[in-house]
mmCIF file of C-alpha atoms in Angstrom:
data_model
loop_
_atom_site.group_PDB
_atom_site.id
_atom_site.type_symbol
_atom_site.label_atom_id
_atom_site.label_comp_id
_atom_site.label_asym_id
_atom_site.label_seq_id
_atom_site.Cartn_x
_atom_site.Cartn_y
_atom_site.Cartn_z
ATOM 1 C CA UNK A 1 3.223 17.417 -28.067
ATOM 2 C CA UNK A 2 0.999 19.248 -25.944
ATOM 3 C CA UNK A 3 -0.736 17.239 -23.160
ATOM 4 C CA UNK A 4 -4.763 18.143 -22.301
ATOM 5 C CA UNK A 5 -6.778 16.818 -19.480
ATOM 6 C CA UNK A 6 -10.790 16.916 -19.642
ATOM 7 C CA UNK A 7 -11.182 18.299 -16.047
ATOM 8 C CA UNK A 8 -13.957 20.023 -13.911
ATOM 9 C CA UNK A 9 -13.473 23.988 -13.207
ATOM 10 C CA UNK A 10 -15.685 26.792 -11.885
ATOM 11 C CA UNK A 11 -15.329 30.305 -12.978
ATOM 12 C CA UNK A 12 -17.451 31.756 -9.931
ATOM 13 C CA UNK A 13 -18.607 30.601 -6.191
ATOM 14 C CA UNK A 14 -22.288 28.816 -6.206
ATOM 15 C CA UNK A 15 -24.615 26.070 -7.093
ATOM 16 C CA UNK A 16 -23.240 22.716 -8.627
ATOM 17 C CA UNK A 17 -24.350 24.356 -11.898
ATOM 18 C CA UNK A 18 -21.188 26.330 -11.983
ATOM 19 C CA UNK A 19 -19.454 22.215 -12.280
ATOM 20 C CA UNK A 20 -18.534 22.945 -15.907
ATOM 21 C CA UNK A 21 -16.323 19.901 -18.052
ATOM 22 C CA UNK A 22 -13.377 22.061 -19.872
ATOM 23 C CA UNK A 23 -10.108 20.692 -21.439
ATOM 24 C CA UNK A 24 -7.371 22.040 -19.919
ATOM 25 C CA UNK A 25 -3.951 21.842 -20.958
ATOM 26 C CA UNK A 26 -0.971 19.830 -18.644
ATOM 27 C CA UNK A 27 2.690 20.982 -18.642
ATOM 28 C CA UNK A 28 5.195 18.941 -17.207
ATOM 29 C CA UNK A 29 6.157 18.292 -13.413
ATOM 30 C CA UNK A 30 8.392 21.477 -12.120
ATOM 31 C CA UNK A 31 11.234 20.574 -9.133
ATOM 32 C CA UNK A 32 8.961 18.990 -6.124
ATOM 33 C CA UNK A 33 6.273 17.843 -8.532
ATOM 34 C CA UNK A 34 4.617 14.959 -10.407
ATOM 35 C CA UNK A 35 2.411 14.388 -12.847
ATOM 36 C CA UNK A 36 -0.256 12.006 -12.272
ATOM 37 C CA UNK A 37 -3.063 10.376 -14.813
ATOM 38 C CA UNK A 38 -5.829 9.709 -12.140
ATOM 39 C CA UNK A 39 -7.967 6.342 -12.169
ATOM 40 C CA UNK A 40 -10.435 7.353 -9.939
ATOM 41 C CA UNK A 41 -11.361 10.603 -7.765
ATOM 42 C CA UNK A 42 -11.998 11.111 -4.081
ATOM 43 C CA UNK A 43 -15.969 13.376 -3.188
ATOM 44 C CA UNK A 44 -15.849 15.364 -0.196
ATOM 45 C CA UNK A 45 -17.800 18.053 1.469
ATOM 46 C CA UNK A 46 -14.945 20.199 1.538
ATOM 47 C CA UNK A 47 -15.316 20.506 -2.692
ATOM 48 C CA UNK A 48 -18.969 21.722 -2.121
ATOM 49 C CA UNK A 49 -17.463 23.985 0.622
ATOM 50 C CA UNK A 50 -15.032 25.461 -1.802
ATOM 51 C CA UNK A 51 -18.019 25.549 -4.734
ATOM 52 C CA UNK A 52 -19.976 27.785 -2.948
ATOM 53 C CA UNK A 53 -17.698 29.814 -1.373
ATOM 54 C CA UNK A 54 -18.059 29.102 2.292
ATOM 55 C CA UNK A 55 -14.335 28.502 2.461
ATOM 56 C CA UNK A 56 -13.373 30.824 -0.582
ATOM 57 C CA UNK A 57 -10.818 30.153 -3.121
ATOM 58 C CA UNK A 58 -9.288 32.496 -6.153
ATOM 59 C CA UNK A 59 -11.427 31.742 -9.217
ATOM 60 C CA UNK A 60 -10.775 29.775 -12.121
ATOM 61 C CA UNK A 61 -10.858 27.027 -9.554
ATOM 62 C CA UNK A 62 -9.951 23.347 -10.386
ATOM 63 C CA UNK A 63 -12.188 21.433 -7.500
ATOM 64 C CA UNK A 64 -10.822 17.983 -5.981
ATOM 65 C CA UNK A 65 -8.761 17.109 -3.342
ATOM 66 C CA UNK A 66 -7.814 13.311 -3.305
ATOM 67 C CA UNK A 67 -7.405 10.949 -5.908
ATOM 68 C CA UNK A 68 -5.464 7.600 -6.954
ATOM 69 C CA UNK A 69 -3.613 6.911 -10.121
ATOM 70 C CA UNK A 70 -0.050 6.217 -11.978
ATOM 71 C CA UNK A 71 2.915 8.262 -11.647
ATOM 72 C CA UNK A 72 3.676 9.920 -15.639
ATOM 73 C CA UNK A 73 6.823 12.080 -14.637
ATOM 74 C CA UNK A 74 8.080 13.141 -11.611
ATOM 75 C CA UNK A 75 10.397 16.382 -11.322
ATOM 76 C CA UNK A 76 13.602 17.569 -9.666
ATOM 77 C CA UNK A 77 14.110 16.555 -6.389
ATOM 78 C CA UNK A 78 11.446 14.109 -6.111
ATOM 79 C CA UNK A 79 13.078 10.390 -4.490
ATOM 80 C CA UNK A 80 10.059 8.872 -3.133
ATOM 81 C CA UNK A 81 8.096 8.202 -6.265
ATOM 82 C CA UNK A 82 8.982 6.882 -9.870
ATOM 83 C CA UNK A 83 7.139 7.106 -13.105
ATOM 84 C CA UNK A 84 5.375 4.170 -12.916
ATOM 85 C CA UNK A 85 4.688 3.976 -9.298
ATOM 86 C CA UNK A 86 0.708 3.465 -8.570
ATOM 87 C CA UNK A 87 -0.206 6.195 -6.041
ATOM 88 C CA UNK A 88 -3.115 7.972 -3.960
ATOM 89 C CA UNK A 89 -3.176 11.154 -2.149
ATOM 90 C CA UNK A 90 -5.353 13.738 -0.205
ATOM 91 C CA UNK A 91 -3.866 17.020 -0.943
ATOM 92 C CA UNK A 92 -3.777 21.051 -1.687
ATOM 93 C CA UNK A 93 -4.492 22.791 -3.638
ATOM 94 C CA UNK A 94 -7.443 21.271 -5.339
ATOM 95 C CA UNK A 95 -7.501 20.347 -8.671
ATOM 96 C CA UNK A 96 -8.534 16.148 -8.785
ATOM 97 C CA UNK A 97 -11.505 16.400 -10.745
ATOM 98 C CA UNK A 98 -9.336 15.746 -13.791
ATOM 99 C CA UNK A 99 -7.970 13.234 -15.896
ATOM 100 C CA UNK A 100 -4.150 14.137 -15.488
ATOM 101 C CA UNK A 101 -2.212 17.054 -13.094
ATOM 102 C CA UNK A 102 0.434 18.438 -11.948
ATOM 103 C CA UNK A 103 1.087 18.647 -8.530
ATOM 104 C CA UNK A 104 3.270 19.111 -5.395
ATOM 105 C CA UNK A 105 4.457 15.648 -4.636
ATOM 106 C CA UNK A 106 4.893 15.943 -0.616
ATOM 107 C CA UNK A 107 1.408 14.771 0.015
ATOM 108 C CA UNK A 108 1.097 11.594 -2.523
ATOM 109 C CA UNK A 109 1.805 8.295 -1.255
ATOM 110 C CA UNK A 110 3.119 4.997 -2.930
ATOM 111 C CA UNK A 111 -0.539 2.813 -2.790
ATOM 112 C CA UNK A 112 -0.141 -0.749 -1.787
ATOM 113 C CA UNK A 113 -0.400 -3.178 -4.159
ATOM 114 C CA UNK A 114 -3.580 -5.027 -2.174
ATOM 115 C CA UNK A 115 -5.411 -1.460 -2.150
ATOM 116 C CA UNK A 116 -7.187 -1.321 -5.526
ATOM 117 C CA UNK A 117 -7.424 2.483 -6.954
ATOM 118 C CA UNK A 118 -11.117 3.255 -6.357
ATOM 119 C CA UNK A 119 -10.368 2.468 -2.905
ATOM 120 C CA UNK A 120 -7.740 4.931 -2.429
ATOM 121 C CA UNK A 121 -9.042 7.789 -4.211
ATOM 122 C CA UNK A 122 -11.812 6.981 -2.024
ATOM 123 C CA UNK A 123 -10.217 6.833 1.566
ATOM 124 C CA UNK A 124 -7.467 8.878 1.353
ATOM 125 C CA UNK A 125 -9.122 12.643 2.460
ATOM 126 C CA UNK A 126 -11.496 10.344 4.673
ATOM 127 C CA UNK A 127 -9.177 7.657 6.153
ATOM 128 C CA UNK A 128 -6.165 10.995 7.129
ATOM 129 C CA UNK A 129 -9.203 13.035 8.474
ATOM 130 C CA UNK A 130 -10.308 9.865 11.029
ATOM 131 C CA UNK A 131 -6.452 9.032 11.196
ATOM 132 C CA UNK A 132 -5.751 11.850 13.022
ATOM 133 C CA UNK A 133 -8.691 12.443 14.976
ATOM 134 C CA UNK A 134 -8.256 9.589 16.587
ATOM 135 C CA UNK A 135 -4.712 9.055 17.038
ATOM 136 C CA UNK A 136 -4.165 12.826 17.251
ATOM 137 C CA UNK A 137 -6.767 15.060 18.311
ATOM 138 C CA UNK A 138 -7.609 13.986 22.099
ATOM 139 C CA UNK A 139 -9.171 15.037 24.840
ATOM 140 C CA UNK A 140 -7.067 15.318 28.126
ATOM 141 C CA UNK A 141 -5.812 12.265 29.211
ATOM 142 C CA UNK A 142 -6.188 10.933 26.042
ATOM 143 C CA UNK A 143 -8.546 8.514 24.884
ATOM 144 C CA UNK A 144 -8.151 4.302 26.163
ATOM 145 C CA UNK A 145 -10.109 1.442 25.424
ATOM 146 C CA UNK A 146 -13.827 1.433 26.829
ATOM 147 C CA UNK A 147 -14.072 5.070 26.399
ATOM 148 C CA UNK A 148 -17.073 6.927 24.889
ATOM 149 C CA UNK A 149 -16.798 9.630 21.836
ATOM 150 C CA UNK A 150 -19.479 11.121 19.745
ATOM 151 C CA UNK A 151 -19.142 10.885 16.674
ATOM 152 C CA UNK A 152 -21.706 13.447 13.996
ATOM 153 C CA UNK A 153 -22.835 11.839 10.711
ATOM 154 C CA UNK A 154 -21.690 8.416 11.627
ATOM 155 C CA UNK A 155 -22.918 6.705 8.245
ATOM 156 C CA UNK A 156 -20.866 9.534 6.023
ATOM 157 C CA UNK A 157 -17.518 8.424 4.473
ATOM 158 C CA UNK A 158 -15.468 9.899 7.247
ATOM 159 C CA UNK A 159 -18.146 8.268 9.572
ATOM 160 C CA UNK A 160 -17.953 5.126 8.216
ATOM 161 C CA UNK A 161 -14.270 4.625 8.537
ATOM 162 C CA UNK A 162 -14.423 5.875 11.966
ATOM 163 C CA UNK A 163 -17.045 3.637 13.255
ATOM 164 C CA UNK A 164 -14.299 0.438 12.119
ATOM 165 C CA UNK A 165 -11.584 2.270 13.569
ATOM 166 C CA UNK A 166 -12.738 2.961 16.755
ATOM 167 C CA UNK A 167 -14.066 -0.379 17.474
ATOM 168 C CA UNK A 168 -10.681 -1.801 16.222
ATOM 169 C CA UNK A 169 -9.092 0.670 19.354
ATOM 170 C CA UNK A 170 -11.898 -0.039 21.578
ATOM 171 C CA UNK A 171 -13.635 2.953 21.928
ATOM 172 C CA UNK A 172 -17.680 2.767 22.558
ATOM 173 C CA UNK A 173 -18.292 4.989 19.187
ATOM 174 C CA UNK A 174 -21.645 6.604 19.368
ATOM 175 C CA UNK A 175 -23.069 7.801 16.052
ATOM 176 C CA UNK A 176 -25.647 9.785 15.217
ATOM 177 C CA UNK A 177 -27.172 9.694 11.640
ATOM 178 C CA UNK A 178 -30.126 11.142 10.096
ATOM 179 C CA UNK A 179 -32.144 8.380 9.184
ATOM 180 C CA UNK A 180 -33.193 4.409 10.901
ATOM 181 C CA UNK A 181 -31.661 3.334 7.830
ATOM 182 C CA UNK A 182 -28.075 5.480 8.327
ATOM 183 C CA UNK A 183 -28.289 4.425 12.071
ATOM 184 C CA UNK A 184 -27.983 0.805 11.217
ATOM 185 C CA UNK A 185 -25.362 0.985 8.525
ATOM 186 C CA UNK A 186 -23.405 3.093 11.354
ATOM 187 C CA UNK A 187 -24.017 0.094 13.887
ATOM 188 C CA UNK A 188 -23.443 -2.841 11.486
ATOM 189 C CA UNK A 189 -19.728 -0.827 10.590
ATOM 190 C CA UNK A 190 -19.108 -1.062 14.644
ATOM 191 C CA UNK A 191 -20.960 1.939 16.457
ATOM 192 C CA UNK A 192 -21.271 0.670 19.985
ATOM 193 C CA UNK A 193 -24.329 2.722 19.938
ATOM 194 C CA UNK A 194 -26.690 4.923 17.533
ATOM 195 C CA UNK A 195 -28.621 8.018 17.716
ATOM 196 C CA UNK A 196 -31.398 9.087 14.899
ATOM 197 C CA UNK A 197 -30.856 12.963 15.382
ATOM 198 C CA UNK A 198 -33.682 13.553 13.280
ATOM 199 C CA UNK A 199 -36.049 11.783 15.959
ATOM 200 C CA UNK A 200 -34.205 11.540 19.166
ATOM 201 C CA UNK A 201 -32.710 14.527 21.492
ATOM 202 C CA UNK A 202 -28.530 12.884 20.681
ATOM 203 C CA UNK A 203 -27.868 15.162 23.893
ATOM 204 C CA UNK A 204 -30.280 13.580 26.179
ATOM 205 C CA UNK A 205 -29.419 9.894 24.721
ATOM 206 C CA UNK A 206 -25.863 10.883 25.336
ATOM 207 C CA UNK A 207 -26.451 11.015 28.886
ATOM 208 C CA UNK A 208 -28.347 8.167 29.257
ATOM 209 C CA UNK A 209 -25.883 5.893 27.502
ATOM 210 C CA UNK A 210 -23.298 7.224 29.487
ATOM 211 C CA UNK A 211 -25.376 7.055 32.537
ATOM 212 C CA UNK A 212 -25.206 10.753 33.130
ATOM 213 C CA UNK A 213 -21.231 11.827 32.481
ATOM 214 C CA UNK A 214 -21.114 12.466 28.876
ATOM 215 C CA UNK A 215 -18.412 11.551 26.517
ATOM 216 C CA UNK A 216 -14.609 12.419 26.812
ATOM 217 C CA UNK A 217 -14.603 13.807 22.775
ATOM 218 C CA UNK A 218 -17.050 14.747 20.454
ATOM 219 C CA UNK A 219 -15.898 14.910 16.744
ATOM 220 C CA UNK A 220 -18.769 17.317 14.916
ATOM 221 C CA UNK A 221 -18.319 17.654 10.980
ATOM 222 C CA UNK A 222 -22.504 19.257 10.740
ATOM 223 C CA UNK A 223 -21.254 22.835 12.282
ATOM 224 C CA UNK A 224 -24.147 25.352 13.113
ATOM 225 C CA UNK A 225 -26.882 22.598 13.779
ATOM 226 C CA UNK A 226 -25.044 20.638 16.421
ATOM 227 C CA UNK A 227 -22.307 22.835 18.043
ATOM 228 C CA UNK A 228 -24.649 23.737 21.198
ATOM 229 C CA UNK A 229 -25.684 20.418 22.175
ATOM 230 C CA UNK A 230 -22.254 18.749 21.085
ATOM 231 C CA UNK A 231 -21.022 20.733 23.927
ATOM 232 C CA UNK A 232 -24.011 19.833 26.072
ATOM 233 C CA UNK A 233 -22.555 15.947 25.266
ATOM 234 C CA UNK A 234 -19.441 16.372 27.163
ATOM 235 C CA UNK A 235 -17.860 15.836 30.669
ATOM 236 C CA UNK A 236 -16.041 18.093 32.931
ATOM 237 C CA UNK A 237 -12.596 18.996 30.417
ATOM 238 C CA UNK A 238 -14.198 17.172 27.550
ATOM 239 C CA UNK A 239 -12.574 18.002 24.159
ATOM 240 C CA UNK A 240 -15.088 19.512 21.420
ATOM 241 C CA UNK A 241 -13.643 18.886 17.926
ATOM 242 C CA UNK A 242 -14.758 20.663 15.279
ATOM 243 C CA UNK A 243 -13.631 19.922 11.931
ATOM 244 C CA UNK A 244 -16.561 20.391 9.449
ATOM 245 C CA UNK A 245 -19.754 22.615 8.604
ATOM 246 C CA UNK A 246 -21.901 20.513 6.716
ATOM 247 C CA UNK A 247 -24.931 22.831 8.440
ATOM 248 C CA UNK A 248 -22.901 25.916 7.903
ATOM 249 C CA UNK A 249 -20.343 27.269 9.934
ATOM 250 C CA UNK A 250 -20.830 27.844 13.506
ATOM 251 C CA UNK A 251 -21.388 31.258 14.764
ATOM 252 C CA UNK A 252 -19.364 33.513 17.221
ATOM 253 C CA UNK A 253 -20.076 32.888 20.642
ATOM 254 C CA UNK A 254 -18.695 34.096 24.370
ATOM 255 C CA UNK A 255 -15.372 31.460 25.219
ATOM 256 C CA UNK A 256 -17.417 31.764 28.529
ATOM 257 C CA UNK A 257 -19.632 29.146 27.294
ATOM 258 C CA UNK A 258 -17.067 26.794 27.792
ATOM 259 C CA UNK A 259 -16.357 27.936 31.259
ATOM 260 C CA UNK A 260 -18.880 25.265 33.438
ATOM 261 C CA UNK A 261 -17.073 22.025 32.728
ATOM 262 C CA UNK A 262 -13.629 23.690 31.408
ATOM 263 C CA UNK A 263 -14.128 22.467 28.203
ATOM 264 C CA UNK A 264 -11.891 21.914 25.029
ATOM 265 C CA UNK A 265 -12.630 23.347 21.788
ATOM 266 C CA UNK A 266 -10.289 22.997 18.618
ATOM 267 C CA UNK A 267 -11.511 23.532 14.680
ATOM 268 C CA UNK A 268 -9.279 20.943 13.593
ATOM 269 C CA UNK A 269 -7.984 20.430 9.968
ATOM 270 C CA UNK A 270 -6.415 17.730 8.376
ATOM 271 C CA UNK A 271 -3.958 19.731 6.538
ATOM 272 C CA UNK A 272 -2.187 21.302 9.604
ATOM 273 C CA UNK A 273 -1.053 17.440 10.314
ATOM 274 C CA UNK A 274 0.392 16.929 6.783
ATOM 275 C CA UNK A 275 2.871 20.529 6.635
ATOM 276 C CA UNK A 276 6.107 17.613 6.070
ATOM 277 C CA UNK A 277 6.563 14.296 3.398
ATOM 278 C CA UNK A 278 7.392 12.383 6.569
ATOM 279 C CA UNK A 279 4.269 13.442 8.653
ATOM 280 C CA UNK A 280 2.016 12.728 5.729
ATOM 281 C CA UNK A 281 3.968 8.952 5.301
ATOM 282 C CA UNK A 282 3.453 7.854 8.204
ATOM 283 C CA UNK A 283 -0.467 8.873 9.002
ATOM 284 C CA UNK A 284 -0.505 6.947 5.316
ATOM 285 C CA UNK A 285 1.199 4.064 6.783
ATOM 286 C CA UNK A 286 -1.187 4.012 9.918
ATOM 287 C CA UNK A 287 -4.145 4.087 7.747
ATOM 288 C CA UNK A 288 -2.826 1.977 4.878
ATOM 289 C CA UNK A 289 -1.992 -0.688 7.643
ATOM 290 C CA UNK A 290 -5.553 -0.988 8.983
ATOM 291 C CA UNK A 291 -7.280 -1.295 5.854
ATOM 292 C CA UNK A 292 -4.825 -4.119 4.598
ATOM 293 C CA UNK A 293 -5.359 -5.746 8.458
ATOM 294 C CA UNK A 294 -9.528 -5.413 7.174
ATOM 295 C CA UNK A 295 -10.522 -4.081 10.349
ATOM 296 C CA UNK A 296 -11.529 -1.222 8.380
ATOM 297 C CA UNK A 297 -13.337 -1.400 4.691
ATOM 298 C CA UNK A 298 -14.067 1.293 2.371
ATOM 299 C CA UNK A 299 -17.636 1.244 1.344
ATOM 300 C CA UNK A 300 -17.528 3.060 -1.716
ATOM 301 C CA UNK A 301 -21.208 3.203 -1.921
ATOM 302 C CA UNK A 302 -21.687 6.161 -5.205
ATOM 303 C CA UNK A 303 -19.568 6.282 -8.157
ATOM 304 C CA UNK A 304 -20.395 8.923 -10.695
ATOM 305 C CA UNK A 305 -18.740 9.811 -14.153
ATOM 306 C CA UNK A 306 -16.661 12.497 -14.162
ATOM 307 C CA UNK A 307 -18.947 14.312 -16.333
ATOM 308 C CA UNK A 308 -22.101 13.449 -14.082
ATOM 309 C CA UNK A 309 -20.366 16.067 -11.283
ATOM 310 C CA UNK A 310 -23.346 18.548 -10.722
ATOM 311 C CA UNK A 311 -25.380 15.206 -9.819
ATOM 312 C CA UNK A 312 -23.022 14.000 -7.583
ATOM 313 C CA UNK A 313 -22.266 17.339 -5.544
ATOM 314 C CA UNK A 314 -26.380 17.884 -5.332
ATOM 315 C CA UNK A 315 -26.517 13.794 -3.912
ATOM 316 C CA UNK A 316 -24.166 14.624 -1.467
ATOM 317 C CA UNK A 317 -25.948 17.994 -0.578
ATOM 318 C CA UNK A 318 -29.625 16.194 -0.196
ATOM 319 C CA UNK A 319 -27.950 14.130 2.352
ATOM 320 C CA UNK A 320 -28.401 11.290 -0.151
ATOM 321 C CA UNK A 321 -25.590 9.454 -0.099
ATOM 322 C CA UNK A 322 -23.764 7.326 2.464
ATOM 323 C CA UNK A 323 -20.348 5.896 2.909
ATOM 324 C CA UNK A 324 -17.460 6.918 -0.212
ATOM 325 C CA UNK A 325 -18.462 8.654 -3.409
ATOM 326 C CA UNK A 326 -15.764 8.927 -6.185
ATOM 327 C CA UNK A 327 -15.521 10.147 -9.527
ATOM 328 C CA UNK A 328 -14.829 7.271 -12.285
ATOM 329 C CA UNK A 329 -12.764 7.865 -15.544
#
């Protein structure tokens, strides 16, 4: 019998009109593959990036990039998971805004028992991104306790998470947010300190919170809106990090710019850290560890049915939503 999956494609780059509901059909796993029958789906700006074509992809495109289910099948060579086995993952290609896949098995992860499904199809994108931004991506010398960072669109998923996490380290987090009501969900999730970009200068608070010197890191996800004065933020060798374009993506500019402080600039991506099973594993087991510890909680604050996916992706373009969206089945 032939398996079929209700699933979410686009035939073209564009709006979130092109989210169209098809059925699909589902083969079974090939060598380094399972299949997985999803119980809940991961929303990130990176989908709406690959909907409208600001990071292009090969059309028909299956959207989705994280998700958390049960293991159907698993194919040749795969030893780390079993039919069975509950499981979560952030991975390429896309293709999670479905009921059941196939897919490459390197990047899917046993899920803990004490992490409930919506949880990890709702942290696992998010919780990797902040995983290794803050483990991994560093400016020089490296980043100890009492430091200040910048962090963009603190009250986001990704922000969320990071806010917890870098308290948990000890870092003096300072998030900016668009809204009064953003900045205090940012502070109540442990930003040391919170900027309302939409009413306040962030550069000039920056300096005043850090008495003049700016902050060792800034992590920017907005792109073309905040690049300049991210980089006004920092101190002498400061570490930009660039890993999103909510705002669009940031234009060319002279490396010169960088040349009055020698500063740092990387466009970091998530996937570059995840290239081996064992990589991904143990970034899993770093984040999996500090959500079971409870110094950081997923706030899964929009859930959406699978069919409702034009509603969501406009939500999350309006700038409505805050913390974790996911798609239910």
């Amino acid at each position: 019998m032939t398996l079929t999956t209700k699933a979410i494609r686009i035939d073209q780059h564009g709006g979130a009109d092109q989210l169209k509901l098809v059925e699909l059909p589902v083969g079974e796993p090939g060598p380094g593959e399972i299949r997985i029958r999803h119980k809940a789906i991961g929303l990130n700006f990176i989908d709406i990036y690959q909907r409208s074509g600001l990071y292009p992809q090969k059309m028909p495109l299956s959207l989705g990039m994280e998700g958390a289910g049960v293991v159907e099948a698993v194919g040749e060579g795969v030893t780390h998971l079993r039919a069975g086995d509950r499981a979560a993952y952030a991975s390429a290609p896309p293709g999670s805004y479905c009921e059941l896949r196939v897919m490459p098995a390197k990047t899917v992860c046993k899920l803990p028992d004490a992490i409930s499904f919506e949880t990890g199809a709702a942290m696992m994108l998010k919780g990797l991104t902040v995983q290794y931004l803050l483990k991994k991506t560093l400016p020089q010398g490296g980043l100890q306790a009492g430091d200040f960072v910048l962090f963009h669109a603190a009250a986001g998923g990704v922000g969320l998470i990071a806010c917890q996490w870098a308290r948990a380290l000890g870092l003096q987090l300072i998030g900016t947010a668009g809204s009064d009501a953003k900045c205090a969900l940012a502070k109540a999730n442990g930003a040391a300190h919170v900027i309302n970009y939409g009413t306040e200068d962030f550069a000039a608070r920056v300096k005043e919170i850090t008495g003049g010197e700016g902050v060792k890191v800034v992590y920017d996800s907005i792109g073309k809106d905040t690049f300049d004065k991210s980089l006004e933020c920092l101190r002498t060798f400061g570490l930009l990090a660039s890993f999103g374009n909510a705002s669009g993506a940031v234009p060319p500019f002279a490396p010169a710019i960088l040349a009055p402080k020698s500063l740092y600039l990387t466009r970091a991506t998530l996937f570059a850290h995840m290239t081996t099973r064992e990589n991904t594993q143990a970034m899993a087991d770093d984040l999996f560890a500090v959500v079971e510890s409870g110094a950081v909680q997923i706030h899964i604050d929009q859930r959406y049915p699978l069919a409702e996916v034009q509603q969501a992706h406009q939500d999350m373009e309006a700038r409505k939503t805050t913390g974790c969206s996911i798609l239910t089945l």
